[in-house]
């Protein structure tokens, strides 16, 4: 039984010539973050992660404050328990699939014995149907397989929330559908807040319940996906939803 | 047939010019090595090895360069990790300063070392009270080598750490990797080929070091007379000895280049350590 986890954030972050302002509350759901290139979506993800430090704002996960500029609180990235899945999957190229997952297990708060780590890693890989790839290096895997290893690794770190950056952009069309199904099942099972940056309406309709729209550093709208399709809040969303193939 | 004959005359000026210039420089660089290898004949060169200078110099060179390379790696790795990650202006200044030993004449480096650590130098009094008298000792050889060779490793290592994919580091941190774990388990494995290359260049520079060693450590057989210094001394005694010792040094350098090429050609790391 999972307690209700909420990702609540208000961030103000000035980078180069534009300021990023976003206020968002994410429950146990997946929110898709869309917007034109340069709108600040990836910067927002990095600020939530703690890689960039905003000037002002507040970020909390469940009851834990991760960032509060007013109180000068800023927890380091490694303590935020936010899983990050970058566009190119972020697998360590020098570690096999099993060792990639074991890395996450080794970094957990409560140390796990070395012998048990490998066993656990295999169990996670099994959950995603790729236990047979345990000994392979990332370079020897297809895009879809890599995404599943990355997902297994992220889940193994027992995150409180998950941040995805264009999860299907680096995949070919056939792999995309399969990964979307895997992601949908996993996110549903994990029941944690998920924020997903995407340019692809296929991702949005398959995975997200709500749509957050960013433009020039500002979060301008946040609506339910069904609502966004019927009554697009901005022209950009209208184009995105209207395109049957991959969006810009 | 007629086509190739016609083509032969095309762009003759360009091709002739390029060939002459390239060949000119190529010869200047290659002929001395050929002469080193062949002049006098193998018999005379072999006899040149049999000299009282040879083995102490070889032993000293190998031991001191091994120590100085280890010192460079132990100190240089944390320093370049910091330099690569720091956004401070002072870090950029430091990076430039640390390259100075490369551009100054080695003899100048030797004098600077004397002024810093010599008996009458800046830290000389302090060191003497601690029981150290580094100048004109084997320790001075290691110090001189470290001084001139470190920038080569620092540059390679800083570049390697700067080039690390920030997304990979971000992912590692998001998984919970502490700063030590990030360094040992992610950054080092990723940077390893470049670090090895940098260490090899550093070792090569230390092996060939002459000017700073002569000034700061002196030229005492068995104690501070490394291979390059022995070659310099041998020139007064017997040309063939100098030639033999030079061939020894060239042999090391050539072997090093071969190793470097092998390393840079390995496309993937087959590391299975992890977790």
Short mmCIF file of C-alpha atoms in Angstrom, two decimals:
data_model
loop_
_atom_site.label_atom_id
_atom_site.label_comp_id
_atom_site.label_asym_id
_atom_site.label_seq_id
_atom_site.Cartn_x
_atom_site.Cartn_y
_atom_site.Cartn_z
CA UNK A 1 0.00 0.00 0.00
CA UNK A 2 1.65 3.17 -1.15
CA UNK A 3 1.27 6.44 0.63
CA UNK A 4 0.21 9.25 -1.64
CA UNK A 5 3.41 10.74 -3.08
CA UNK A 6 3.36 14.26 -4.36
CA UNK A 7 5.99 16.14 -6.26
CA UNK A 8 5.36 19.78 -5.58
CA UNK A 9 7.61 22.38 -7.13
CA UNK A 10 7.90 26.08 -7.74
CA UNK A 11 11.16 27.05 -9.36
CA UNK A 12 12.67 30.24 -10.59
CA UNK A 13 15.88 29.88 -12.46
CA UNK A 14 17.66 32.44 -14.61
CA UNK A 15 19.83 30.98 -17.33
CA UNK A 16 21.51 33.08 -20.00
CA UNK A 17 18.78 35.37 -21.21
CA UNK A 18 15.64 33.71 -20.02
CA UNK A 19 14.15 32.96 -16.66
CA UNK A 20 12.51 29.65 -15.97
CA UNK A 21 9.37 29.71 -13.94
CA UNK A 22 7.32 26.62 -13.28
CA UNK A 23 4.85 25.62 -10.67
CA UNK A 24 3.65 22.07 -10.76
CA UNK A 25 2.13 19.44 -8.58
CA UNK A 26 2.43 15.84 -9.64
CA UNK A 27 0.62 13.07 -7.82
CA UNK A 28 0.96 9.36 -8.49
CA UNK A 29 0.51 9.97 -12.19
CA UNK A 30 2.51 10.72 -15.29
CA UNK A 31 2.63 14.30 -16.46
CA UNK A 32 3.94 14.95 -19.95
CA UNK A 33 6.03 18.10 -20.33
CA UNK A 34 5.86 19.51 -23.83
CA UNK A 35 6.97 22.66 -25.54
CA UNK A 36 9.07 23.99 -28.40
CA UNK A 37 12.83 23.49 -28.41
CA UNK A 38 14.57 25.88 -26.11
CA UNK A 39 11.52 26.28 -23.90
CA UNK A 40 13.47 25.03 -20.92
CA UNK A 41 12.05 21.54 -20.45
CA UNK A 42 15.39 19.78 -19.97
CA UNK A 43 16.63 22.63 -17.77
CA UNK A 44 13.57 22.11 -15.59
CA UNK A 45 14.36 18.42 -15.26
CA UNK A 46 17.95 19.18 -14.33
CA UNK A 47 16.83 21.75 -11.77
CA UNK A 48 14.47 19.20 -10.19
CA UNK A 49 17.31 16.69 -10.13
CA UNK A 50 19.59 19.13 -8.41
CA UNK A 51 22.15 19.35 -11.18
CA UNK A 52 21.38 23.06 -11.60
CA UNK A 53 20.44 25.17 -8.61
CA UNK A 54 17.55 27.60 -9.05
CA UNK A 55 17.64 31.08 -7.56
CA UNK A 56 14.25 30.80 -5.95
CA UNK A 57 11.77 28.08 -5.36
CA UNK A 58 10.58 25.12 -3.45
CA UNK A 59 10.71 21.43 -4.26
CA UNK A 60 9.43 18.61 -2.15
CA UNK A 61 8.75 14.94 -2.61
CA UNK A 62 6.11 13.47 -0.31
CA UNK A 63 6.95 15.06 3.02
CA UNK A 64 10.62 15.65 2.31
CA UNK A 65 11.88 19.05 1.29
CA UNK A 66 14.46 18.68 -1.45
CA UNK A 67 14.99 22.34 -2.19
CA UNK A 68 13.94 25.51 -0.46
CA UNK A 69 15.77 28.67 -1.44
CA UNK A 70 14.19 30.67 1.38
CA UNK A 71 15.63 28.28 3.96
CA UNK A 72 18.83 27.65 1.99
CA UNK A 73 18.03 23.97 1.80
CA UNK A 74 19.29 22.09 -1.20
CA UNK A 75 19.70 18.36 -0.93
CA UNK A 76 22.42 16.93 -3.16
CA UNK A 77 21.30 14.97 -6.19
CA UNK A 78 22.36 11.65 -4.73
CA UNK A 79 19.95 12.08 -1.82
CA UNK A 80 16.85 13.14 -3.73
CA UNK A 81 15.75 9.64 -4.79
CA UNK A 82 14.67 10.89 -8.18
CA UNK A 83 15.33 8.46 -11.01
CA UNK A 84 16.56 10.06 -14.22
CA UNK A 85 16.21 8.45 -17.64
CA UNK A 86 17.99 10.60 -20.26
CA UNK A 87 17.26 10.39 -23.95
CA UNK A 88 20.17 8.09 -24.75
CA UNK A 89 19.36 5.86 -21.75
CA UNK A 90 22.49 6.70 -19.74
CA UNK A 91 23.78 3.16 -19.37
CA UNK A 92 27.39 2.82 -18.21
CA UNK A 93 29.16 1.51 -21.31
CA UNK A 94 31.84 -0.34 -19.38
CA UNK A 95 29.37 -2.38 -17.29
CA UNK A 96 27.20 -5.28 -18.39
CA UNK A 97 23.41 -5.01 -18.11
CA UNK A 98 23.44 -6.91 -14.81
CA UNK A 99 26.23 -4.76 -13.42
CA UNK A 100 24.44 -1.60 -14.46
CA UNK A 101 21.45 -2.68 -12.39
CA UNK A 102 23.71 -3.87 -9.56
CA UNK A 103 25.23 -0.37 -9.47
CA UNK A 104 21.85 1.04 -8.50
CA UNK A 105 21.42 -1.61 -5.82
CA UNK A 106 24.88 -0.88 -4.44
CA UNK A 107 24.02 2.82 -4.09
CA UNK A 108 20.96 2.23 -1.98
CA UNK A 109 20.72 3.66 1.51
CA UNK A 110 20.75 0.26 3.12
CA UNK A 111 23.81 -1.64 1.88
CA UNK A 112 23.18 -4.97 0.20
CA UNK A 113 25.71 -7.79 0.34
CA UNK A 114 27.68 -8.28 -2.83
CA UNK A 115 26.46 -11.80 -3.46
CA UNK A 116 22.87 -10.76 -3.04
CA UNK A 117 23.34 -7.80 -5.40
CA UNK A 118 23.85 -9.92 -8.48
CA UNK A 119 20.84 -12.07 -7.64
CA UNK A 120 18.66 -9.01 -7.12
CA UNK A 121 19.90 -7.46 -10.35
CA UNK A 122 18.92 -10.59 -12.27
CA UNK A 123 15.49 -10.49 -10.66
CA UNK A 124 14.96 -6.91 -11.83
CA UNK A 125 16.09 -7.81 -15.34
CA UNK A 126 13.70 -10.77 -15.25
CA UNK A 127 10.82 -8.45 -14.43
CA UNK A 128 11.46 -6.64 -17.67
CA UNK A 129 11.97 -9.81 -19.66
CA UNK A 130 15.66 -9.27 -20.36
CA UNK A 131 17.40 -11.58 -17.90
CA UNK A 132 18.93 -13.38 -20.87
CA UNK A 133 20.86 -10.21 -21.69
CA UNK A 134 22.46 -9.94 -18.26
CA UNK A 135 26.04 -10.41 -19.41
CA UNK A 136 25.83 -8.18 -22.47
CA UNK A 137 27.40 -4.76 -22.64
CA UNK A 138 25.13 -1.84 -23.60
CA UNK A 139 26.89 -1.56 -26.94
CA UNK A 140 25.66 -5.06 -27.76
CA UNK A 141 22.00 -4.28 -27.11
CA UNK A 142 19.30 -2.79 -29.30
CA UNK A 143 17.66 0.52 -28.44
CA UNK A 144 14.58 -1.10 -26.95
CA UNK A 145 16.68 -3.49 -24.87
CA UNK A 146 18.82 -0.64 -23.59
CA UNK A 147 15.74 1.29 -22.56
CA UNK A 148 14.52 -1.69 -20.58
CA UNK A 149 17.88 -2.11 -18.83
CA UNK A 150 17.81 1.60 -17.98
CA UNK A 151 14.29 1.19 -16.64
CA UNK A 152 15.23 -1.88 -14.61
CA UNK A 153 18.15 0.06 -13.16
CA UNK A 154 15.98 3.04 -12.33
CA UNK A 155 13.40 0.84 -10.61
CA UNK A 156 16.18 -0.95 -8.70
CA UNK A 157 17.18 2.34 -7.10
CA UNK A 158 13.74 2.47 -5.46
CA UNK A 159 12.99 6.05 -6.47
CA UNK A 160 10.33 8.30 -5.06
CA UNK A 161 9.69 9.85 -8.47
CA UNK A 162 10.93 9.37 -11.99
CA UNK A 163 12.05 11.91 -14.60
CA UNK A 164 12.12 10.86 -18.24
CA UNK A 165 13.67 12.84 -21.08
CA UNK A 166 12.17 11.85 -24.44
CA UNK A 167 11.94 8.14 -23.66
CA UNK A 168 11.20 6.99 -27.20
CA UNK A 169 13.03 9.56 -29.31
CA UNK A 170 16.13 7.41 -29.77
CA UNK A 171 14.15 4.32 -30.76
CA UNK A 172 12.96 3.14 -34.12
CA UNK A 173 9.22 2.93 -34.75
CA UNK A 174 8.80 -0.76 -33.96
CA UNK A 175 10.62 -0.47 -30.63
CA UNK A 176 8.62 2.55 -29.62
CA UNK A 177 5.30 0.77 -29.20
CA UNK A 178 6.88 -1.98 -27.16
CA UNK A 179 8.73 0.43 -24.89
CA UNK A 180 5.55 2.42 -24.39
CA UNK A 181 3.77 -0.71 -23.23
CA UNK A 182 6.63 -1.56 -20.85
CA UNK A 183 6.73 1.98 -19.50
CA UNK A 184 2.98 2.10 -19.06
CA UNK A 185 2.99 -1.13 -17.07
CA UNK A 186 5.98 -0.11 -14.94
CA UNK A 187 4.75 3.37 -14.16
CA UNK A 188 1.38 1.99 -13.23
CA UNK A 189 2.97 -0.60 -10.97
CA UNK A 190 5.39 1.86 -9.33
CA UNK A 191 2.61 4.38 -8.67
CA UNK A 192 5.06 7.23 -8.19
CA UNK A 193 5.04 10.72 -9.72
CA UNK A 194 6.51 10.73 -13.20
CA UNK A 195 7.47 13.76 -15.26
CA UNK A 196 8.12 13.03 -18.90
CA UNK A 197 9.57 15.46 -21.43
CA UNK A 198 8.48 14.51 -24.91
CA UNK A 199 7.96 15.73 -28.46
CA UNK A 200 5.90 12.74 -29.40
CA UNK A 201 2.12 12.72 -29.05
CA UNK A 202 2.27 8.93 -29.08
CA UNK A 203 4.10 9.06 -25.76
CA UNK A 204 1.59 11.52 -24.39
CA UNK A 205 -1.48 9.54 -25.25
CA UNK A 206 0.01 6.22 -24.20
CA UNK A 207 1.52 7.24 -20.89
CA UNK A 208 0.33 10.59 -19.56
CA UNK A 209 -2.78 11.69 -17.74
CA UNK A 210 -1.93 15.35 -17.74
CA UNK A 211 -0.09 17.71 -20.06
CA UNK A 212 2.14 20.57 -18.91
CA UNK A 213 3.07 23.09 -21.58
CA UNK A 214 6.22 25.20 -21.45
CA UNK A 215 7.00 28.18 -23.59
CA UNK A 216 10.04 30.44 -23.34
CA UNK A 217 10.81 29.26 -19.86
CA UNK A 218 7.31 29.62 -18.50
CA UNK A 219 4.91 26.86 -17.65
CA UNK A 220 1.85 28.24 -19.36
CA UNK A 221 -0.74 25.52 -19.06
CA UNK A 222 -1.45 22.26 -17.33
CA UNK A 223 -4.48 20.30 -18.46
CA UNK A 224 -5.73 16.76 -18.70
CA UNK A 225 -4.59 14.99 -21.85
CA UNK A 226 -8.14 14.35 -23.03
CA UNK A 227 -8.93 18.03 -22.57
CA UNK A 228 -5.76 19.03 -24.42
CA UNK A 229 -6.76 16.98 -27.41
CA UNK A 230 -10.28 18.36 -27.57
CA UNK A 231 -9.39 21.96 -26.71
CA UNK A 232 -5.64 22.57 -27.20
CA UNK A 233 -4.46 25.30 -24.80
CA UNK A 234 -1.84 26.65 -27.22
CA UNK A 235 -1.17 26.48 -30.98
CA UNK A 236 1.91 24.38 -30.28
CA UNK A 237 -0.17 21.73 -28.54
CA UNK A 238 -2.69 21.80 -31.38
CA UNK A 239 0.08 21.06 -33.87
CA UNK A 240 1.58 18.40 -31.63
CA UNK A 241 -1.73 16.61 -31.11
CA UNK A 242 -2.68 16.99 -34.73
CA UNK A 243 0.46 15.44 -36.16
CA UNK A 244 -0.01 11.73 -36.69
CA UNK A 245 3.72 11.06 -37.03
CA UNK A 246 6.44 12.20 -34.66
CA UNK A 247 6.15 15.85 -33.70
CA UNK A 248 8.95 18.41 -33.88
CA UNK B 1 46.63 4.17 -71.03
CA UNK B 2 46.36 7.54 -72.65
CA UNK B 3 44.13 8.73 -69.80
CA UNK B 4 46.74 8.07 -67.09
CA UNK B 5 49.47 9.67 -69.21
CA UNK B 6 47.38 12.80 -69.58
CA UNK B 7 46.68 12.90 -65.84
CA UNK B 8 50.38 12.73 -64.98
CA UNK B 9 50.97 16.28 -66.04
CA UNK B 10 47.99 17.69 -64.15
CA UNK B 11 48.68 20.00 -61.23
CA UNK B 12 52.39 19.28 -61.58
CA UNK B 13 53.43 22.40 -59.73
CA UNK B 14 51.19 21.59 -56.77
CA UNK B 15 52.25 17.98 -56.51
CA UNK B 16 55.93 18.72 -56.93
CA UNK B 17 55.82 21.47 -54.34
CA UNK B 18 54.00 19.36 -51.75
CA UNK B 19 56.33 16.42 -52.33
CA UNK B 20 59.52 18.45 -51.98
CA UNK B 21 58.40 20.23 -48.81
CA UNK B 22 57.09 17.10 -47.14
CA UNK B 23 60.12 15.03 -48.09
CA UNK B 24 62.48 17.71 -46.86
CA UNK B 25 61.06 17.77 -43.36
CA UNK B 26 60.53 14.02 -43.29
CA UNK B 27 64.19 13.40 -44.06
CA UNK B 28 65.35 15.83 -41.40
CA UNK B 29 63.33 13.92 -38.83
CA UNK B 30 64.12 10.37 -39.94
CA UNK B 31 67.76 10.42 -41.08
CA UNK B 32 69.21 11.14 -37.59
CA UNK B 33 67.53 7.99 -36.24
CA UNK B 34 68.84 5.96 -39.12
CA UNK B 35 72.33 7.30 -38.43
CA UNK B 36 71.95 6.52 -34.73
CA UNK B 37 71.16 2.94 -35.61
CA UNK B 38 73.65 2.32 -38.37
CA UNK B 39 76.68 4.56 -37.96
CA UNK B 40 79.80 2.68 -36.87
CA UNK B 41 78.26 -0.73 -37.29
CA UNK B 42 76.74 -3.11 -34.75
CA UNK B 43 80.09 -4.24 -33.33
CA UNK B 44 81.23 -0.78 -32.32
CA UNK B 45 77.84 0.06 -30.86
CA UNK B 46 77.71 -3.14 -28.83
CA UNK B 47 81.12 -2.37 -27.37
CA UNK B 48 79.79 1.07 -26.47
CA UNK B 49 77.36 -0.55 -24.04
CA UNK B 50 80.23 -1.90 -22.01
CA UNK B 51 80.97 1.19 -19.98
CA UNK B 52 80.90 1.97 -16.30
CA UNK B 53 78.28 4.65 -16.90
CA UNK B 54 75.72 2.43 -18.55
CA UNK B 55 74.12 0.28 -15.87
CA UNK B 56 73.96 2.81 -13.00
CA UNK B 57 72.36 5.29 -15.41
CA UNK B 58 69.85 2.78 -16.71
CA UNK B 59 68.89 1.60 -13.22
CA UNK B 60 68.60 5.17 -11.94
CA UNK B 61 66.49 6.26 -14.89
CA UNK B 62 64.06 3.39 -14.57
CA UNK B 63 63.65 3.76 -10.81
CA UNK B 64 63.32 7.54 -10.73
CA UNK B 65 60.91 7.76 -13.66
CA UNK B 66 58.76 5.03 -12.14
CA UNK B 67 58.56 6.97 -8.88
CA UNK B 68 57.95 10.33 -10.51
CA UNK B 69 55.22 8.89 -12.77
CA UNK B 70 53.48 7.38 -9.75
CA UNK B 71 53.73 10.71 -7.92
CA UNK B 72 52.32 12.51 -10.95
CA UNK B 73 49.38 10.12 -11.19
CA UNK B 74 48.62 10.15 -7.46
CA UNK B 75 48.68 13.93 -7.24
CA UNK B 76 47.57 14.76 -10.74
CA UNK B 77 44.37 12.72 -10.81
CA UNK B 78 42.63 14.50 -7.91
CA UNK B 79 43.91 17.86 -9.15
CA UNK B 80 42.63 17.40 -12.69
CA UNK B 81 39.30 16.03 -11.38
CA UNK B 82 38.89 19.24 -9.40
CA UNK B 83 40.01 21.41 -12.32
CA UNK B 84 37.57 19.69 -14.67
CA UNK B 85 34.59 20.20 -12.33
CA UNK B 86 35.37 23.64 -10.92
CA UNK B 87 33.66 26.71 -12.35
CA UNK B 88 35.89 29.14 -10.48
CA UNK B 89 37.94 31.67 -12.37
CA UNK B 90 40.94 30.76 -10.23
CA UNK B 91 40.72 27.20 -11.56
CA UNK B 92 41.19 28.47 -15.12
CA UNK B 93 44.21 30.53 -14.03
CA UNK B 94 45.68 27.55 -12.24
CA UNK B 95 45.22 25.40 -15.33
CA UNK B 96 47.31 27.85 -17.35
CA UNK B 97 49.99 28.12 -14.69
CA UNK B 98 50.28 24.37 -14.45
CA UNK B 99 51.25 24.25 -18.12
CA UNK B 100 54.23 26.58 -17.56
CA UNK B 101 56.85 23.84 -17.10
CA UNK B 102 56.10 22.78 -20.68
CA UNK B 103 56.92 26.10 -22.28
CA UNK B 104 59.90 27.22 -20.23
CA UNK B 105 63.43 25.92 -20.90
CA UNK B 106 64.08 22.95 -18.61
CA UNK B 107 67.21 24.63 -17.28
CA UNK B 108 65.01 27.47 -16.07
CA UNK B 109 62.91 24.88 -14.28
CA UNK B 110 66.07 23.60 -12.63
CA UNK B 111 67.03 27.03 -11.39
CA UNK B 112 63.53 27.63 -10.09
CA UNK B 113 63.66 24.34 -8.18
CA UNK B 114 67.03 25.33 -6.69
CA UNK B 115 65.65 28.67 -5.60
CA UNK B 116 62.68 26.96 -3.99
CA UNK B 117 64.15 23.87 -2.42
CA UNK B 118 67.92 24.37 -2.54
CA UNK B 119 69.99 24.83 0.59
CA UNK B 120 69.82 28.60 0.37
CA UNK B 121 66.43 28.63 -1.27
CA UNK B 122 63.01 29.77 -0.15
CA UNK B 123 62.17 26.57 1.68
CA UNK B 124 65.74 25.44 2.16
CA UNK B 125 65.97 26.40 5.81
CA UNK B 126 62.66 24.73 6.65
CA UNK B 127 63.57 21.55 4.82
CA UNK B 128 66.95 21.36 6.52
CA UNK B 129 65.30 21.52 9.91
CA UNK B 130 63.04 18.65 8.84
CA UNK B 131 66.10 16.68 7.82
CA UNK B 132 65.78 17.09 4.06
CA UNK B 133 68.54 18.31 1.74
CA UNK B 134 67.04 17.55 -1.61
CA UNK B 135 69.30 19.44 -4.00
CA UNK B 136 71.96 17.31 -5.67
CA UNK B 137 70.39 14.06 -4.48
CA UNK B 138 68.33 11.28 -6.00
CA UNK B 139 65.26 12.91 -4.51
CA UNK B 140 66.11 15.98 -6.58
CA UNK B 141 66.06 13.83 -9.71
CA UNK B 142 62.54 12.67 -8.91
CA UNK B 143 61.46 16.23 -8.11
CA UNK B 144 62.89 17.59 -11.36
CA UNK B 145 61.24 14.85 -13.39
CA UNK B 146 57.91 15.36 -11.65
CA UNK B 147 58.12 19.10 -12.25
CA UNK B 148 58.60 18.81 -16.01
CA UNK B 149 56.42 15.76 -16.62
CA UNK B 150 53.34 16.53 -14.51
CA UNK B 151 51.80 19.05 -16.96
CA UNK B 152 51.53 16.36 -19.62
CA UNK B 153 49.45 14.13 -17.39
CA UNK B 154 47.46 17.05 -16.01
CA UNK B 155 46.48 18.23 -19.45
CA UNK B 156 45.41 14.77 -20.63
CA UNK B 157 43.54 14.01 -17.42
CA UNK B 158 41.75 17.36 -17.22
CA UNK B 159 40.68 17.00 -20.82
CA UNK B 160 39.47 13.46 -20.19
CA UNK B 161 37.43 14.46 -17.15
CA UNK B 162 36.02 17.52 -18.90
CA UNK B 163 34.87 15.37 -21.79
CA UNK B 164 32.89 12.97 -19.62
CA UNK B 165 29.23 12.84 -20.62
CA UNK B 166 27.48 15.00 -18.01
CA UNK B 167 24.29 12.99 -18.50
CA UNK B 168 26.07 9.83 -17.37
CA UNK B 169 27.33 11.58 -14.26
CA UNK B 170 23.86 12.97 -13.60
CA UNK B 171 22.34 9.51 -13.92
CA UNK B 172 24.92 8.03 -11.56
CA UNK B 173 24.19 10.69 -8.99
CA UNK B 174 20.44 10.25 -9.38
CA UNK B 175 20.90 6.56 -8.62
CA UNK B 176 22.48 7.59 -5.35
CA UNK B 177 26.20 7.50 -6.12
CA UNK B 178 28.15 9.43 -3.50
CA UNK B 179 31.05 11.64 -4.65
CA UNK B 180 33.65 8.91 -3.96
CA UNK B 181 31.57 6.32 -5.80
CA UNK B 182 31.04 8.71 -8.70
CA UNK B 183 34.79 9.21 -8.98
CA UNK B 184 35.96 5.60 -8.56
CA UNK B 185 33.16 3.67 -10.23
CA UNK B 186 32.07 5.98 -13.01
CA UNK B 187 34.55 8.75 -13.86
CA UNK B 188 37.77 6.73 -13.62
CA UNK B 189 36.61 3.77 -15.75
CA UNK B 190 35.28 6.18 -18.38
CA UNK B 191 38.46 8.26 -18.43
CA UNK B 192 40.90 5.40 -18.13
CA UNK B 193 42.23 5.20 -21.73
CA UNK B 194 42.99 8.91 -21.80
CA UNK B 195 44.57 8.75 -18.34
CA UNK B 196 46.86 5.92 -19.41
CA UNK B 197 47.87 7.89 -22.50
CA UNK B 198 48.63 10.92 -20.34
CA UNK B 199 50.66 8.83 -17.90
CA UNK B 200 52.66 7.39 -20.79
CA UNK B 201 53.47 10.88 -22.15
CA UNK B 202 54.43 11.96 -18.67
CA UNK B 203 56.75 8.99 -18.26
CA UNK B 204 58.36 9.67 -21.63
CA UNK B 205 59.03 13.27 -20.67
CA UNK B 206 60.48 12.21 -17.32
CA UNK B 207 62.75 9.68 -19.05
CA UNK B 208 64.15 12.32 -21.38
CA UNK B 209 64.55 15.02 -18.75
CA UNK B 210 67.98 16.66 -18.80
CA UNK B 211 68.17 20.41 -18.12
CA UNK B 212 66.31 20.66 -14.84
CA UNK B 213 67.96 17.49 -13.55
CA UNK B 214 71.43 18.83 -14.35
CA UNK B 215 70.78 22.11 -12.54
CA UNK B 216 68.95 20.85 -9.51
CA UNK B 217 70.32 17.35 -9.01
CA UNK B 218 73.77 17.56 -10.53
CA UNK B 219 75.58 14.93 -12.54
CA UNK B 220 76.84 12.34 -10.03
CA UNK B 221 77.25 8.81 -11.36
CA UNK B 222 75.01 6.36 -9.55
CA UNK B 223 73.25 9.07 -7.60
CA UNK B 224 71.83 11.60 -10.04
CA UNK B 225 73.22 10.65 -13.43
CA UNK B 226 70.21 9.51 -15.39
CA UNK B 227 70.45 8.15 -18.94
CA UNK B 228 70.26 11.55 -20.65
CA UNK B 229 72.96 12.92 -18.34
CA UNK B 230 75.09 9.85 -18.94
CA UNK B 231 74.81 10.39 -22.68
CA UNK B 232 75.99 13.96 -22.22
CA UNK B 233 78.94 12.80 -20.12
CA UNK B 234 79.77 9.89 -22.43
CA UNK B 235 80.16 12.25 -25.36
CA UNK B 236 83.41 13.44 -23.79
CA UNK B 237 84.70 9.92 -23.27
CA UNK B 238 83.52 7.77 -26.14
CA UNK B 239 81.11 8.56 -28.95
CA UNK B 240 80.07 4.94 -29.28
CA UNK B 241 79.00 4.80 -25.64
CA UNK B 242 76.90 7.89 -26.16
CA UNK B 243 75.44 6.28 -29.25
CA UNK B 244 74.66 3.03 -27.43
CA UNK B 245 72.95 4.83 -24.56
CA UNK B 246 71.00 6.96 -27.02
CA UNK B 247 69.77 3.84 -28.80
CA UNK B 248 68.59 2.56 -25.44
CA UNK B 249 66.53 5.68 -24.86
CA UNK B 250 65.13 5.64 -28.38
CA UNK B 251 64.22 1.99 -27.89
CA UNK B 252 62.16 2.86 -24.80
CA UNK B 253 60.47 5.76 -26.55
CA UNK B 254 59.60 3.67 -29.57
CA UNK B 255 58.16 0.86 -27.43
CA UNK B 256 56.09 3.48 -25.63
CA UNK B 257 54.67 4.83 -28.87
CA UNK B 258 53.67 1.34 -29.93
CA UNK B 259 51.90 0.74 -26.61
CA UNK B 260 50.08 4.07 -26.93
CA UNK B 261 48.84 3.21 -30.38
CA UNK B 262 47.53 -0.16 -29.17
CA UNK B 263 45.68 1.55 -26.32
CA UNK B 264 44.06 4.14 -28.54
CA UNK B 265 42.88 1.50 -30.94
CA UNK B 266 40.89 -0.47 -28.39
CA UNK B 267 37.31 0.51 -29.12
CA UNK B 268 35.61 -0.91 -26.07
CA UNK B 269 36.53 -1.56 -22.49
CA UNK B 270 35.77 -5.13 -21.54
CA UNK B 271 35.53 -4.33 -17.88
CA UNK B 272 33.27 -6.60 -15.92
CA UNK B 273 33.87 -5.01 -12.56
CA UNK B 274 31.04 -3.01 -11.15
CA UNK B 275 28.41 -2.69 -8.51
#
